[in-house]
Amino acid sequence: EMADAAEDRRTFVARAFEDCGRRLYRYALVILMDRQDAEDVLQQAFAGLLTSRRMPADVELFLRVAVRNAAFSMLRRRRTRREATDQILVPIAHECPAEERAALEHALRLLPPEQREVVHLHVYEGMTFQEIARSLDRSINTVSARYRYALNSMRKTLG
């Protein structure tokens, strides 16, 4: 019976990975700007889901919070930010000319992780400020301010 429960748990986690693993990987990547670190954080989050005592009501929210916490812990430990060498902020429109895409990538890289995170969740994941605020356990004013500051910084960077 315990073997069945463990198998059900593994199946549940595998399904959760299929459903939201890609989105959560991009999210970690936007915060950390490093592929290997993003993979490590994602693995840590799913391992946490696998070993949690109770299944959360909102699995994706549980995982997003776990990814975020692990990513920001890693940033604190990291001290110096390593820049990724290739384009990783992917969902920027493919029709966009390469030089515009590179300029957008550069402008996004220059943002603090908290602002980059809000831009990613709003623009690329389609979340409302209310959803982002709930997900990050921040006020909607904080979230919208981070978004505004990010857009202003990007405008200055892009000229």
Short mmCIF file of N, CA and C in Angstrom, two decimals:
data_model
loop_
_atom_site.label_atom_id
_atom_site.label_comp_id
_atom_site.label_asym_id
_atom_site.label_seq_id
_atom_site.Cartn_x
_atom_site.Cartn_y
_atom_site.Cartn_z
N GLU A 1 0.82 -1.20 0.00
CA GLU A 1 0.00 0.00 0.00
C GLU A 1 0.86 1.26 0.00
N MET A 2 1.96 1.24 0.78
CA MET A 2 2.85 2.41 0.79
C MET A 2 3.57 2.54 -0.55
N ALA A 3 3.85 1.40 -1.18
CA ALA A 3 4.49 1.45 -2.51
C ALA A 3 3.55 2.09 -3.52
N ASP A 4 2.26 1.79 -3.42
CA ASP A 4 1.26 2.40 -4.31
C ASP A 4 1.19 3.90 -4.11
N ALA A 5 1.22 4.32 -2.85
CA ALA A 5 1.16 5.76 -2.53
C ALA A 5 2.39 6.47 -3.09
N ALA A 6 3.56 5.86 -2.97
CA ALA A 6 4.80 6.46 -3.50
C ALA A 6 4.73 6.55 -5.02
N GLU A 7 4.17 5.52 -5.66
CA GLU A 7 4.03 5.53 -7.12
C GLU A 7 3.04 6.61 -7.55
N ASP A 8 1.93 6.73 -6.83
CA ASP A 8 0.96 7.79 -7.11
C ASP A 8 1.60 9.16 -6.98
N ARG A 9 2.42 9.33 -5.96
CA ARG A 9 3.11 10.60 -5.73
C ARG A 9 4.05 10.90 -6.89
N ARG A 10 4.83 9.92 -7.31
CA ARG A 10 5.76 10.12 -8.44
C ARG A 10 5.00 10.46 -9.72
N THR A 11 3.87 9.80 -9.95
CA THR A 11 3.04 10.07 -11.14
C THR A 11 2.49 11.50 -11.07
N PHE A 12 2.05 11.90 -9.88
CA PHE A 12 1.52 13.24 -9.68
C PHE A 12 2.59 14.30 -9.98
N VAL A 13 3.79 14.08 -9.46
CA VAL A 13 4.89 15.03 -9.66
C VAL A 13 5.31 15.05 -11.13
N ALA A 14 5.35 13.90 -11.77
CA ALA A 14 5.69 13.84 -13.20
C ALA A 14 4.67 14.62 -14.03
N ARG A 15 3.40 14.49 -13.69
CA ARG A 15 2.35 15.23 -14.39
C ARG A 15 2.51 16.73 -14.16
N ALA A 16 2.83 17.11 -12.93
CA ALA A 16 3.05 18.53 -12.61
C ALA A 16 4.22 19.07 -13.43
N PHE A 17 5.26 18.25 -13.59
CA PHE A 17 6.42 18.68 -14.37
C PHE A 17 6.03 18.89 -15.83
N GLU A 18 5.24 17.98 -16.37
CA GLU A 18 4.75 18.14 -17.75
C GLU A 18 3.91 19.40 -17.90
N ASP A 19 3.06 19.66 -16.92
CA ASP A 19 2.14 20.80 -16.98
C ASP A 19 2.84 22.15 -16.86
N CYS A 20 3.81 22.27 -15.96
CA CYS A 20 4.36 23.60 -15.72
C CYS A 20 5.88 23.65 -15.62
N GLY A 21 6.57 22.57 -15.90
CA GLY A 21 8.02 22.56 -15.81
C GLY A 21 8.71 23.57 -16.69
N ARG A 22 8.26 23.68 -17.96
CA ARG A 22 8.87 24.65 -18.89
C ARG A 22 8.71 26.08 -18.41
N ARG A 23 7.49 26.43 -17.98
CA ARG A 23 7.23 27.80 -17.50
C ARG A 23 8.09 28.10 -16.28
N LEU A 24 8.19 27.16 -15.36
CA LEU A 24 8.96 27.38 -14.14
C LEU A 24 10.46 27.45 -14.44
N TYR A 25 10.91 26.69 -15.44
CA TYR A 25 12.32 26.77 -15.85
C TYR A 25 12.62 28.16 -16.39
N ARG A 26 11.75 28.67 -17.29
CA ARG A 26 11.95 30.03 -17.84
C ARG A 26 11.95 31.06 -16.72
N TYR A 27 11.06 30.87 -15.75
CA TYR A 27 10.97 31.78 -14.61
C TYR A 27 12.29 31.79 -13.83
N ALA A 28 12.81 30.61 -13.52
CA ALA A 28 14.09 30.51 -12.81
C ALA A 28 15.22 31.14 -13.64
N LEU A 29 15.18 30.90 -14.94
CA LEU A 29 16.20 31.43 -15.85
C LEU A 29 16.20 32.95 -15.86
N VAL A 30 15.01 33.54 -15.84
CA VAL A 30 14.90 35.00 -15.85
C VAL A 30 15.48 35.58 -14.56
N ILE A 31 15.28 34.92 -13.44
CA ILE A 31 15.81 35.41 -12.18
C ILE A 31 17.32 35.20 -12.11
N LEU A 32 17.76 34.03 -12.48
CA LEU A 32 19.17 33.65 -12.25
C LEU A 32 20.12 33.97 -13.40
N MET A 33 19.58 34.05 -14.63
CA MET A 33 20.40 34.32 -15.81
C MET A 33 21.49 33.26 -16.01
N ASP A 34 21.20 32.05 -15.62
CA ASP A 34 22.17 30.96 -15.76
C ASP A 34 21.40 29.64 -15.92
N ARG A 35 21.67 28.95 -17.03
CA ARG A 35 20.92 27.72 -17.33
C ARG A 35 21.10 26.63 -16.27
N GLN A 36 22.34 26.37 -15.88
CA GLN A 36 22.60 25.30 -14.92
C GLN A 36 21.95 25.60 -13.57
N ASP A 37 22.08 26.84 -13.11
CA ASP A 37 21.46 27.22 -11.84
C ASP A 37 19.94 27.10 -11.92
N ALA A 38 19.37 27.48 -13.06
CA ALA A 38 17.91 27.37 -13.23
C ALA A 38 17.48 25.91 -13.17
N GLU A 39 18.24 25.02 -13.79
CA GLU A 39 17.93 23.59 -13.74
C GLU A 39 18.02 23.07 -12.31
N ASP A 40 19.06 23.51 -11.58
CA ASP A 40 19.23 23.07 -10.18
C ASP A 40 18.06 23.51 -9.32
N VAL A 41 17.64 24.76 -9.49
CA VAL A 41 16.53 25.31 -8.71
C VAL A 41 15.23 24.57 -9.04
N LEU A 42 15.03 24.29 -10.31
CA LEU A 42 13.82 23.57 -10.73
C LEU A 42 13.81 22.17 -10.12
N GLN A 43 14.94 21.49 -10.18
CA GLN A 43 15.03 20.14 -9.61
C GLN A 43 14.75 20.19 -8.10
N GLN A 44 15.28 21.19 -7.44
CA GLN A 44 15.06 21.36 -6.01
C GLN A 44 13.57 21.55 -5.70
N ALA A 45 12.89 22.36 -6.50
CA ALA A 45 11.46 22.62 -6.28
C ALA A 45 10.63 21.35 -6.46
N PHE A 46 10.92 20.59 -7.52
CA PHE A 46 10.15 19.37 -7.75
C PHE A 46 10.48 18.29 -6.73
N ALA A 47 11.72 18.25 -6.26
CA ALA A 47 12.08 17.32 -5.19
C ALA A 47 11.31 17.68 -3.92
N GLY A 48 11.15 18.97 -3.68
CA GLY A 48 10.37 19.43 -2.52
C GLY A 48 8.92 19.01 -2.62
N LEU A 49 8.36 19.07 -3.83
CA LEU A 49 6.98 18.63 -4.04
C LEU A 49 6.87 17.12 -3.79
N LEU A 50 7.86 16.39 -4.27
CA LEU A 50 7.86 14.94 -4.12
C LEU A 50 7.89 14.52 -2.65
N THR A 51 8.61 15.29 -1.83
CA THR A 51 8.78 14.91 -0.43
C THR A 51 7.88 15.66 0.54
N SER A 52 7.05 16.60 0.01
CA SER A 52 6.18 17.35 0.93
C SER A 52 5.16 16.42 1.57
N ARG A 53 4.78 16.74 2.78
CA ARG A 53 3.84 15.88 3.53
C ARG A 53 2.46 15.87 2.90
N ARG A 54 2.00 17.04 2.47
CA ARG A 54 0.65 17.14 1.88
C ARG A 54 0.77 17.74 0.49
N MET A 55 -0.12 17.33 -0.38
CA MET A 55 -0.16 17.91 -1.72
C MET A 55 -0.81 19.28 -1.61
N PRO A 56 -0.15 20.30 -2.16
CA PRO A 56 -0.73 21.65 -2.10
C PRO A 56 -1.98 21.76 -2.97
N ALA A 57 -2.88 22.65 -2.60
CA ALA A 57 -4.11 22.87 -3.38
C ALA A 57 -3.77 23.43 -4.76
N ASP A 58 -2.84 24.38 -4.80
CA ASP A 58 -2.41 24.99 -6.06
C ASP A 58 -0.96 24.59 -6.30
N VAL A 59 -0.76 23.52 -7.05
CA VAL A 59 0.56 22.94 -7.25
C VAL A 59 1.51 23.92 -7.94
N GLU A 60 1.01 24.60 -8.99
CA GLU A 60 1.90 25.52 -9.71
C GLU A 60 2.32 26.68 -8.82
N LEU A 61 1.42 27.18 -8.01
CA LEU A 61 1.78 28.26 -7.08
C LEU A 61 2.82 27.76 -6.08
N PHE A 62 2.61 26.58 -5.53
CA PHE A 62 3.57 25.97 -4.60
C PHE A 62 4.95 25.89 -5.24
N LEU A 63 5.00 25.40 -6.48
CA LEU A 63 6.27 25.24 -7.19
C LEU A 63 6.90 26.58 -7.54
N ARG A 64 6.08 27.56 -7.95
CA ARG A 64 6.61 28.88 -8.29
C ARG A 64 7.26 29.52 -7.08
N VAL A 65 6.61 29.40 -5.92
CA VAL A 65 7.16 29.95 -4.68
C VAL A 65 8.46 29.23 -4.33
N ALA A 66 8.48 27.91 -4.49
CA ALA A 66 9.70 27.13 -4.21
C ALA A 66 10.84 27.52 -5.14
N VAL A 67 10.53 27.69 -6.44
CA VAL A 67 11.54 28.11 -7.42
C VAL A 67 12.06 29.50 -7.05
N ARG A 68 11.15 30.40 -6.75
CA ARG A 68 11.55 31.77 -6.42
C ARG A 68 12.45 31.79 -5.18
N ASN A 69 12.02 31.11 -4.12
CA ASN A 69 12.81 31.10 -2.88
C ASN A 69 14.20 30.52 -3.11
N ALA A 70 14.27 29.42 -3.84
CA ALA A 70 15.57 28.79 -4.11
C ALA A 70 16.43 29.69 -5.00
N ALA A 71 15.82 30.33 -5.98
CA ALA A 71 16.57 31.20 -6.89
C ALA A 71 17.15 32.40 -6.16
N PHE A 72 16.34 33.05 -5.33
CA PHE A 72 16.85 34.22 -4.60
C PHE A 72 17.87 33.83 -3.54
N SER A 73 17.74 32.64 -2.97
CA SER A 73 18.76 32.14 -2.04
C SER A 73 20.08 31.94 -2.79
N MET A 74 19.97 31.39 -3.98
CA MET A 74 21.17 31.18 -4.80
C MET A 74 21.81 32.51 -5.17
N LEU A 75 21.00 33.50 -5.52
CA LEU A 75 21.55 34.83 -5.85
C LEU A 75 22.29 35.41 -4.65
N ARG A 76 21.73 35.26 -3.48
CA ARG A 76 22.40 35.78 -2.27
C ARG A 76 23.73 35.08 -2.05
N ARG A 77 23.77 33.77 -2.29
CA ARG A 77 25.02 33.02 -2.10
C ARG A 77 26.03 33.35 -3.19
N ARG A 78 25.56 33.69 -4.32
CA ARG A 78 26.40 33.86 -5.50
C ARG A 78 27.34 35.07 -5.44
N ARG A 79 26.93 36.13 -4.78
CA ARG A 79 27.70 37.37 -4.67
C ARG A 79 27.87 38.09 -6.01
N THR A 80 28.55 37.51 -6.96
CA THR A 80 28.72 38.18 -8.25
C THR A 80 27.85 37.48 -9.27
N ARG A 81 27.19 38.25 -10.08
CA ARG A 81 26.32 37.67 -11.11
C ARG A 81 27.14 37.27 -12.31
N ARG A 82 26.92 36.05 -12.74
CA ARG A 82 27.54 35.60 -13.99
C ARG A 82 26.56 35.91 -15.10
N GLU A 83 27.07 36.42 -16.20
CA GLU A 83 26.20 36.71 -17.34
C GLU A 83 26.11 35.47 -18.22
N ALA A 84 24.92 35.14 -18.64
CA ALA A 84 24.76 34.04 -19.59
C ALA A 84 25.32 34.50 -20.93
N THR A 85 25.84 33.57 -21.70
CA THR A 85 26.50 33.96 -22.94
C THR A 85 25.59 33.91 -24.14
N ASP A 86 24.42 33.33 -24.00
CA ASP A 86 23.52 33.27 -25.15
C ASP A 86 22.15 33.80 -24.77
N GLN A 87 21.29 33.90 -25.77
CA GLN A 87 19.95 34.44 -25.53
C GLN A 87 19.13 33.45 -24.73
N ILE A 88 18.66 33.89 -23.58
CA ILE A 88 17.91 32.96 -22.72
C ILE A 88 16.55 33.51 -22.31
N LEU A 89 16.28 34.75 -22.60
CA LEU A 89 15.01 35.32 -22.15
C LEU A 89 13.93 35.07 -23.20
N VAL A 90 14.10 33.95 -23.84
CA VAL A 90 13.44 33.47 -25.03
C VAL A 90 12.19 34.18 -25.49
N PRO A 91 11.05 34.07 -24.84
CA PRO A 91 9.81 34.37 -25.54
C PRO A 91 9.71 35.70 -26.28
N ILE A 92 10.77 36.48 -26.33
CA ILE A 92 10.73 37.71 -27.13
C ILE A 92 10.41 37.30 -28.57
N ALA A 93 9.51 38.02 -29.18
CA ALA A 93 8.97 37.66 -30.50
C ALA A 93 10.04 37.20 -31.48
N HIS A 94 9.80 36.08 -32.10
CA HIS A 94 10.74 35.53 -33.07
C HIS A 94 10.82 36.39 -34.33
N GLU A 95 9.74 37.12 -34.64
CA GLU A 95 9.72 37.97 -35.83
C GLU A 95 10.60 39.20 -35.62
N CYS A 96 10.92 39.48 -34.38
CA CYS A 96 11.71 40.64 -34.01
C CYS A 96 13.11 40.52 -34.65
N PRO A 97 13.59 41.58 -35.34
CA PRO A 97 14.94 41.53 -35.92
C PRO A 97 16.00 41.22 -34.84
N ALA A 98 17.03 40.52 -35.23
CA ALA A 98 18.05 40.06 -34.28
C ALA A 98 18.64 41.19 -33.44
N GLU A 99 18.88 42.36 -34.08
CA GLU A 99 19.49 43.46 -33.31
C GLU A 99 18.52 44.02 -32.27
N GLU A 100 17.22 44.05 -32.59
CA GLU A 100 16.23 44.50 -31.61
C GLU A 100 16.12 43.50 -30.47
N ARG A 101 16.12 42.24 -30.83
CA ARG A 101 16.04 41.18 -29.82
C ARG A 101 17.24 41.26 -28.88
N ALA A 102 18.43 41.47 -29.44
CA ALA A 102 19.64 41.58 -28.62
C ALA A 102 19.56 42.79 -27.70
N ALA A 103 19.03 43.90 -28.20
CA ALA A 103 18.89 45.11 -27.38
C ALA A 103 17.90 44.88 -26.24
N LEU A 104 16.79 44.19 -26.52
CA LEU A 104 15.81 43.87 -25.48
C LEU A 104 16.42 42.95 -24.43
N GLU A 105 17.14 41.93 -24.90
CA GLU A 105 17.83 41.00 -23.98
C GLU A 105 18.76 41.78 -23.05
N HIS A 106 19.53 42.68 -23.65
CA HIS A 106 20.50 43.46 -22.87
C HIS A 106 19.76 44.32 -21.84
N ALA A 107 18.70 44.99 -22.25
CA ALA A 107 17.93 45.84 -21.34
C ALA A 107 17.33 45.01 -20.19
N LEU A 108 16.85 43.82 -20.49
CA LEU A 108 16.30 42.94 -19.45
C LEU A 108 17.39 42.48 -18.48
N ARG A 109 18.56 42.15 -19.01
CA ARG A 109 19.66 41.70 -18.16
C ARG A 109 20.08 42.75 -17.14
N LEU A 110 19.96 44.01 -17.51
CA LEU A 110 20.40 45.10 -16.63
C LEU A 110 19.44 45.35 -15.46
N LEU A 111 18.23 44.82 -15.56
CA LEU A 111 17.25 45.02 -14.48
C LEU A 111 17.61 44.21 -13.25
N PRO A 112 17.25 44.70 -12.05
CA PRO A 112 17.40 43.87 -10.85
C PRO A 112 16.49 42.64 -10.98
N PRO A 113 16.86 41.52 -10.37
CA PRO A 113 16.07 40.28 -10.51
C PRO A 113 14.60 40.44 -10.16
N GLU A 114 14.28 41.24 -9.15
CA GLU A 114 12.88 41.42 -8.74
C GLU A 114 12.06 42.09 -9.83
N GLN A 115 12.67 43.04 -10.56
CA GLN A 115 11.97 43.70 -11.66
C GLN A 115 11.87 42.77 -12.87
N ARG A 116 12.96 42.07 -13.17
CA ARG A 116 12.96 41.12 -14.28
C ARG A 116 11.87 40.07 -14.07
N GLU A 117 11.75 39.63 -12.83
CA GLU A 117 10.75 38.62 -12.46
C GLU A 117 9.34 39.10 -12.76
N VAL A 118 9.01 40.33 -12.36
CA VAL A 118 7.65 40.86 -12.58
C VAL A 118 7.38 41.04 -14.07
N VAL A 119 8.37 41.54 -14.82
CA VAL A 119 8.21 41.70 -16.27
C VAL A 119 7.94 40.33 -16.89
N HIS A 120 8.71 39.34 -16.50
CA HIS A 120 8.53 37.99 -17.06
C HIS A 120 7.13 37.45 -16.76
N LEU A 121 6.73 37.52 -15.50
CA LEU A 121 5.42 36.96 -15.13
C LEU A 121 4.28 37.69 -15.82
N HIS A 122 4.40 39.00 -15.99
CA HIS A 122 3.32 39.78 -16.60
C HIS A 122 3.32 39.63 -18.13
N VAL A 123 4.47 39.85 -18.75
CA VAL A 123 4.53 39.87 -20.21
C VAL A 123 4.55 38.46 -20.80
N TYR A 124 5.40 37.59 -20.28
CA TYR A 124 5.58 36.28 -20.90
C TYR A 124 4.66 35.20 -20.36
N GLU A 125 4.27 35.30 -19.09
CA GLU A 125 3.37 34.30 -18.52
C GLU A 125 1.93 34.77 -18.52
N GLY A 126 1.71 36.06 -18.84
CA GLY A 126 0.35 36.58 -18.95
C GLY A 126 -0.38 36.73 -17.63
N MET A 127 0.36 36.79 -16.53
CA MET A 127 -0.27 36.93 -15.22
C MET A 127 -0.67 38.39 -14.99
N THR A 128 -1.78 38.58 -14.28
CA THR A 128 -2.19 39.94 -13.90
C THR A 128 -1.33 40.38 -12.71
N PHE A 129 -1.32 41.69 -12.45
CA PHE A 129 -0.58 42.18 -11.28
C PHE A 129 -1.14 41.58 -10.00
N GLN A 130 -2.45 41.38 -9.95
CA GLN A 130 -3.09 40.76 -8.78
C GLN A 130 -2.56 39.33 -8.58
N GLU A 131 -2.48 38.56 -9.66
CA GLU A 131 -1.97 37.19 -9.57
C GLU A 131 -0.49 37.18 -9.15
N ILE A 132 0.27 38.10 -9.72
CA ILE A 132 1.69 38.18 -9.38
C ILE A 132 1.84 38.54 -7.90
N ALA A 133 1.07 39.52 -7.45
CA ALA A 133 1.13 39.94 -6.04
C ALA A 133 0.84 38.76 -5.11
N ARG A 134 -0.19 38.00 -5.44
CA ARG A 134 -0.54 36.83 -4.61
C ARG A 134 0.57 35.79 -4.65
N SER A 135 1.09 35.55 -5.84
CA SER A 135 2.13 34.55 -6.04
C SER A 135 3.41 34.90 -5.29
N LEU A 136 3.77 36.19 -5.27
CA LEU A 136 5.02 36.62 -4.64
C LEU A 136 4.82 37.06 -3.19
N ASP A 137 3.57 37.05 -2.74
CA ASP A 137 3.23 37.52 -1.41
C ASP A 137 3.71 38.96 -1.19
N ARG A 138 3.40 39.79 -2.18
CA ARG A 138 3.71 41.22 -2.15
C ARG A 138 2.43 41.99 -2.43
N SER A 139 2.43 43.27 -2.11
CA SER A 139 1.25 44.08 -2.41
C SER A 139 1.20 44.36 -3.90
N ILE A 140 0.00 44.61 -4.39
CA ILE A 140 -0.16 44.93 -5.80
C ILE A 140 0.58 46.24 -6.12
N ASN A 141 0.67 47.15 -5.17
CA ASN A 141 1.41 48.40 -5.38
C ASN A 141 2.90 48.12 -5.59
N THR A 142 3.46 47.20 -4.82
CA THR A 142 4.87 46.83 -4.98
C THR A 142 5.11 46.22 -6.35
N VAL A 143 4.23 45.31 -6.73
CA VAL A 143 4.37 44.63 -8.02
C VAL A 143 4.26 45.63 -9.18
N SER A 144 3.25 46.50 -9.13
CA SER A 144 3.09 47.44 -10.23
C SER A 144 4.23 48.47 -10.26
N ALA A 145 4.76 48.83 -9.10
CA ALA A 145 5.90 49.74 -9.05
C ALA A 145 7.14 49.09 -9.67
N ARG A 146 7.38 47.82 -9.36
CA ARG A 146 8.53 47.11 -9.95
C ARG A 146 8.40 47.07 -11.47
N TYR A 147 7.19 46.85 -11.94
CA TYR A 147 6.95 46.81 -13.38
C TYR A 147 7.21 48.17 -14.01
N ARG A 148 6.69 49.22 -13.37
CA ARG A 148 6.90 50.59 -13.87
C ARG A 148 8.38 50.95 -13.90
N TYR A 149 9.10 50.65 -12.80
CA TYR A 149 10.53 50.94 -12.74
C TYR A 149 11.27 50.18 -13.84
N ALA A 150 10.88 48.93 -14.04
CA ALA A 150 11.53 48.11 -15.08
C ALA A 150 11.32 48.72 -16.46
N LEU A 151 10.09 49.12 -16.76
CA LEU A 151 9.82 49.73 -18.07
C LEU A 151 10.59 51.03 -18.25
N ASN A 152 10.64 51.84 -17.19
CA ASN A 152 11.40 53.10 -17.29
C ASN A 152 12.88 52.83 -17.52
N SER A 153 13.44 51.88 -16.80
CA SER A 153 14.85 51.52 -16.97
C SER A 153 15.11 51.02 -18.39
N MET A 154 14.22 50.17 -18.87
CA MET A 154 14.39 49.61 -20.22
C MET A 154 14.30 50.70 -21.27
N ARG A 155 13.38 51.66 -21.08
CA ARG A 155 13.26 52.79 -22.03
C ARG A 155 14.57 53.57 -22.09
N LYS A 156 15.15 53.85 -20.92
CA LYS A 156 16.42 54.59 -20.86
C LYS A 156 17.52 53.79 -21.56
N THR A 157 17.60 52.52 -21.27
CA THR A 157 18.62 51.66 -21.87
C THR A 157 18.48 51.60 -23.38
N LEU A 158 17.22 51.48 -23.84
CA LEU A 158 16.97 51.33 -25.27
C LEU A 158 16.97 52.67 -26.01
N GLY A 159 16.99 53.74 -25.25
CA GLY A 159 17.06 55.08 -25.88
C GLY A 159 15.73 55.59 -26.25
#
